[in-house]
Short mmCIF file of C-alpha atoms in Angstrom, two decimals:
data_model
loop_
_atom_site.label_atom_id
_atom_site.label_comp_id
_atom_site.label_asym_id
_atom_site.label_seq_id
_atom_site.Cartn_x
_atom_site.Cartn_y
_atom_site.Cartn_z
CA MET A 1 32.27 24.92 -145.79
CA LYS A 2 34.45 27.41 -143.97
CA LEU A 3 31.40 29.61 -143.32
CA LYS A 4 29.49 26.72 -141.75
CA LYS A 5 32.47 25.96 -139.53
CA ASN A 6 32.68 29.60 -138.40
CA ILE A 7 28.95 29.65 -137.65
CA SER A 8 29.31 26.46 -135.64
CA ILE A 9 32.16 27.97 -133.61
CA ILE A 10 30.20 31.15 -133.00
CA MET A 11 27.17 29.16 -131.84
CA ASN A 12 29.28 27.06 -129.50
CA VAL A 13 30.95 30.14 -128.04
CA SER A 14 27.59 31.89 -127.66
CA LEU A 15 26.10 28.85 -125.94
CA THR A 16 29.08 28.65 -123.60
CA LEU A 17 28.81 32.34 -122.73
CA PHE A 18 25.07 31.96 -122.17
CA LEU A 19 25.60 29.04 -119.80
CA ILE A 20 28.29 30.97 -117.91
CA ALA A 21 25.99 34.00 -117.62
CA LEU A 22 23.12 31.78 -116.48
CA THR A 23 25.32 30.15 -113.84
CA VAL A 24 26.53 33.52 -112.55
CA PHE A 25 22.95 34.81 -112.46
CA SER A 26 21.75 31.69 -110.58
CA ILE A 27 24.55 32.04 -108.02
CA HIS A 28 23.70 35.73 -107.58
CA GLN A 29 20.01 34.94 -107.09
CA TYR A 30 20.85 32.21 -104.58
CA LYS A 31 23.03 34.61 -102.61
CA LEU A 32 20.27 37.22 -102.64
CA GLN A 33 17.70 34.70 -101.39
CA THR A 34 20.08 33.45 -98.70
CA SER A 35 20.85 37.00 -97.58
CA TYR A 36 17.13 37.85 -97.47
CA LYS A 37 16.36 34.74 -95.41
CA ASP A 38 19.21 35.61 -93.03
CA TYR A 39 17.83 39.15 -92.74
CA LEU A 40 14.32 37.88 -91.98
CA SER A 41 15.68 35.34 -89.49
CA GLN A 42 17.63 38.00 -87.60
CA ASN A 43 14.59 40.27 -87.40
CA LEU A 44 12.39 37.34 -86.37
CA SER A 45 14.78 36.35 -83.56
CA TYR A 46 14.96 39.90 -82.21
CA ASP A 47 11.19 40.39 -82.37
CA ILE A 48 10.27 37.07 -80.74
CA ILE A 49 12.61 37.80 -77.82
CA THR A 50 11.16 41.33 -77.59
CA LEU A 51 7.64 39.88 -77.45
CA ALA A 52 8.59 37.32 -74.79
CA GLN A 53 10.32 39.96 -72.65
CA ALA A 54 7.30 42.25 -72.96
CA ILE A 55 5.04 39.48 -71.65
CA GLU A 56 7.42 38.77 -68.78
CA SER A 57 7.60 42.49 -67.96
CA ASN A 58 3.81 42.82 -68.04
CA ASN A 59 3.32 40.46 -65.11
CA LYS A 60 5.55 42.58 -62.88
CA LEU A 61 3.77 45.74 -64.02
CA TYR A 62 0.35 44.27 -63.26
CA GLU A 63 1.51 43.24 -59.79
CA GLN A 64 2.75 46.78 -59.21
CA LEU A 65 -0.46 48.40 -60.48
CA LEU A 66 -2.70 46.14 -58.39
CA GLN A 67 -0.92 47.02 -55.16
CA THR A 68 -2.85 49.49 -53.02
CA ASP A 69 0.22 51.47 -51.95
CA THR A 70 1.56 52.30 -55.43
CA SER A 71 2.14 56.05 -55.85
CA THR A 72 0.43 58.06 -58.59
CA SER A 73 3.72 58.73 -60.39
CA ASP A 74 4.64 55.03 -60.31
CA ILE A 75 1.18 54.15 -61.63
CA ARG A 76 1.62 56.48 -64.62
CA ILE A 77 5.07 55.09 -65.38
CA ALA A 78 3.81 51.50 -65.13
CA LEU A 79 0.80 52.23 -67.35
CA ASN A 80 3.05 53.82 -69.99
CA VAL A 81 5.44 50.85 -70.05
CA LEU A 82 2.49 48.44 -70.12
CA TYR A 83 0.97 50.35 -73.04
CA ASN A 84 4.23 50.22 -75.02
CA ASN A 85 4.57 46.51 -74.30
CA TYR A 86 1.10 45.80 -75.69
CA ARG A 87 1.84 47.97 -78.69
CA SER A 88 4.96 45.88 -79.38
CA ILE A 89 3.15 42.57 -78.89
CA ALA A 90 0.30 43.59 -81.21
CA SER A 91 2.71 44.81 -83.90
CA ILE A 92 4.96 41.73 -83.78
CA ALA A 93 2.05 39.27 -83.76
CA GLY A 94 0.38 41.05 -86.68
CA THR A 95 3.58 41.30 -88.71
CA TYR A 96 4.60 37.65 -88.49
CA SER A 97 1.14 36.13 -88.84
CA SER A 98 0.68 38.15 -92.05
CA MET A 99 4.13 37.19 -93.32
CA TYR A 100 3.59 33.49 -92.61
CA ASN A 101 0.21 33.50 -94.31
CA GLN A 102 1.70 35.18 -97.38
CA PHE A 103 4.36 32.47 -97.56
CA GLN A 104 1.55 29.91 -97.44
CA ASP A 105 -0.24 31.69 -100.32
CA PHE A 106 -3.19 32.21 -98.00
CA ASN A 107 -3.87 28.46 -97.82
CA GLU A 108 -6.60 28.49 -95.16
CA SER A 109 -5.79 25.02 -93.85
CA ALA A 110 -2.13 26.00 -93.27
CA SER A 111 -2.71 29.58 -92.14
CA LEU A 112 -1.63 31.07 -88.83
CA ASP A 113 -4.84 32.27 -87.22
CA ILE A 114 -4.12 34.35 -84.11
CA GLU A 115 -7.21 36.54 -84.24
CA ASN A 116 -7.90 36.28 -80.50
CA LEU A 117 -4.31 37.11 -79.57
CA SER A 118 -4.22 40.08 -81.94
CA SER A 119 -7.58 41.51 -80.90
CA SER A 120 -6.79 41.02 -77.20
CA THR A 121 -3.50 42.91 -77.39
CA ILE A 122 -4.94 45.68 -79.58
CA ASN A 123 -7.95 46.15 -77.27
CA MET A 124 -5.71 46.33 -74.20
CA ARG A 125 -3.35 48.76 -75.94
CA ASP A 126 -6.27 51.05 -76.77
CA PHE A 127 -7.73 50.70 -73.27
CA LEU A 128 -4.43 51.74 -71.66
CA GLN A 129 -4.06 54.66 -74.04
CA ASN A 130 -7.53 55.87 -73.06
CA VAL A 131 -6.72 55.53 -69.34
CA MET A 132 -3.51 57.54 -69.74
CA GLU A 133 -5.12 60.26 -71.85
CA LYS A 134 -7.79 60.79 -69.19
CA ASN A 135 -5.27 60.57 -66.34
CA SER A 136 -7.63 58.12 -64.71
CA LEU A 137 -6.97 56.69 -61.30
CA ILE A 138 -7.13 52.93 -60.72
CA ASP A 139 -10.79 52.70 -59.78
CA SER A 140 -12.80 49.48 -59.39
CA LYS A 141 -13.67 49.26 -63.12
CA ILE A 142 -10.08 49.71 -64.26
CA LYS A 143 -8.87 47.33 -61.57
CA THR A 144 -11.26 44.64 -62.84
CA VAL A 145 -9.83 44.96 -66.35
CA LEU A 146 -6.26 44.86 -65.05
CA GLU A 147 -6.97 41.72 -63.00
CA LYS A 148 -8.51 39.99 -66.01
CA GLU A 149 -5.61 40.88 -68.29
CA TYR A 150 -3.10 39.95 -65.59
CA ALA A 151 -4.59 36.46 -65.54
CA SER A 152 -4.43 36.27 -69.33
CA ASN A 153 -0.84 37.53 -69.45
CA SER A 154 0.14 34.99 -66.78
CA LYS A 155 -1.04 32.23 -69.13
CA TRP A 156 1.14 33.66 -71.91
CA LEU A 157 4.08 33.76 -69.54
CA GLN A 158 3.43 30.12 -68.66
CA VAL A 159 3.74 29.25 -72.37
CA ILE A 160 7.14 30.97 -72.46
CA GLU A 161 8.38 29.30 -69.28
CA GLN A 162 7.31 25.84 -70.47
CA SER A 163 8.50 26.27 -74.06
CA GLU A 164 11.65 24.50 -75.22
CA LEU A 165 12.28 27.58 -77.32
CA PHE A 166 13.24 29.85 -74.41
CA LEU A 167 15.52 29.96 -71.41
CA VAL A 168 14.06 32.11 -68.63
CA LYS A 169 16.57 33.12 -65.95
CA GLU A 170 15.69 33.87 -62.33
CA ASN A 171 16.13 37.62 -62.94
CA GLY A 172 13.51 37.45 -65.71
CA GLU A 173 15.98 37.70 -68.58
CA ILE A 174 14.86 35.65 -71.58
CA SER A 175 17.01 34.15 -74.32
CA PHE A 176 16.73 31.30 -76.78
CA ASN A 177 17.38 27.93 -75.21
CA LYS A 178 19.84 26.90 -77.93
CA ASP A 179 21.61 30.28 -77.76
CA GLU A 180 21.21 30.85 -81.48
CA ASN A 181 18.93 32.82 -83.76
CA LEU A 182 15.72 31.36 -85.08
CA SER A 183 15.42 30.42 -88.73
CA ILE A 184 12.52 31.79 -90.72
CA ASN A 185 12.10 28.25 -92.07
CA ASP A 186 11.91 26.73 -88.58
CA LEU A 187 8.26 26.49 -87.58
CA THR A 188 8.91 26.54 -83.81
CA TRP A 189 8.06 30.24 -83.79
CA VAL A 190 4.77 29.49 -85.56
CA ASN A 191 3.91 26.90 -82.92
CA PHE A 192 4.77 29.46 -80.24
CA PHE A 193 2.18 31.88 -81.65
CA LYS A 194 -0.35 29.06 -81.87
CA GLU A 195 0.19 28.23 -78.19
CA LEU A 196 -0.30 31.88 -77.22
CA GLU A 197 -3.48 31.94 -79.31
CA ALA A 198 -4.76 28.80 -77.60
CA LYS A 199 -4.21 30.33 -74.15
CA THR A 200 -5.97 33.52 -75.25
CA SER A 201 -8.94 31.59 -76.61
CA ASN A 202 -9.32 29.78 -73.30
CA SER A 203 -9.11 32.96 -71.21
#
């Protein structure tokens, strides 16, 4: 009788300890998930602003490059900045479309398809790299490409200026309209990429 009572006490204590351990583990996992989401959200916010600022900067660079009186040294500087901007845009777009699609378990109906945006930025990045490596001057062929991409970039900038997501100041500085970081769970950034893709598809 005494043995059964001791076994019962031991089982109750063990069950209590197990429940405590399970609770502690659950709290720890929740904190880890929350921290990871906060980390992703901070990176997302920084990268989306970087992408928007690169697009805004591109328009000014195109205007500079398409002027007839731009010096050779200024042309090289502008081409280098333009190249780095496209490299950033291509990297950010690729990173977050892949991440979103992984979260959706590659559900095709819910996927973020920005193939035109990605290929456009990658192609322009490679084109600019080739121009710089050859130290090419802005001839008629290069000028035609720059004019085409300037028009396309202007459409992207229009998306930014009309988006409720951003606040674009007169000096070109861009910030979030609500003055707070994006959340990885907030799909406004997904819609932003979709709008850029739509403008690219119609270019």
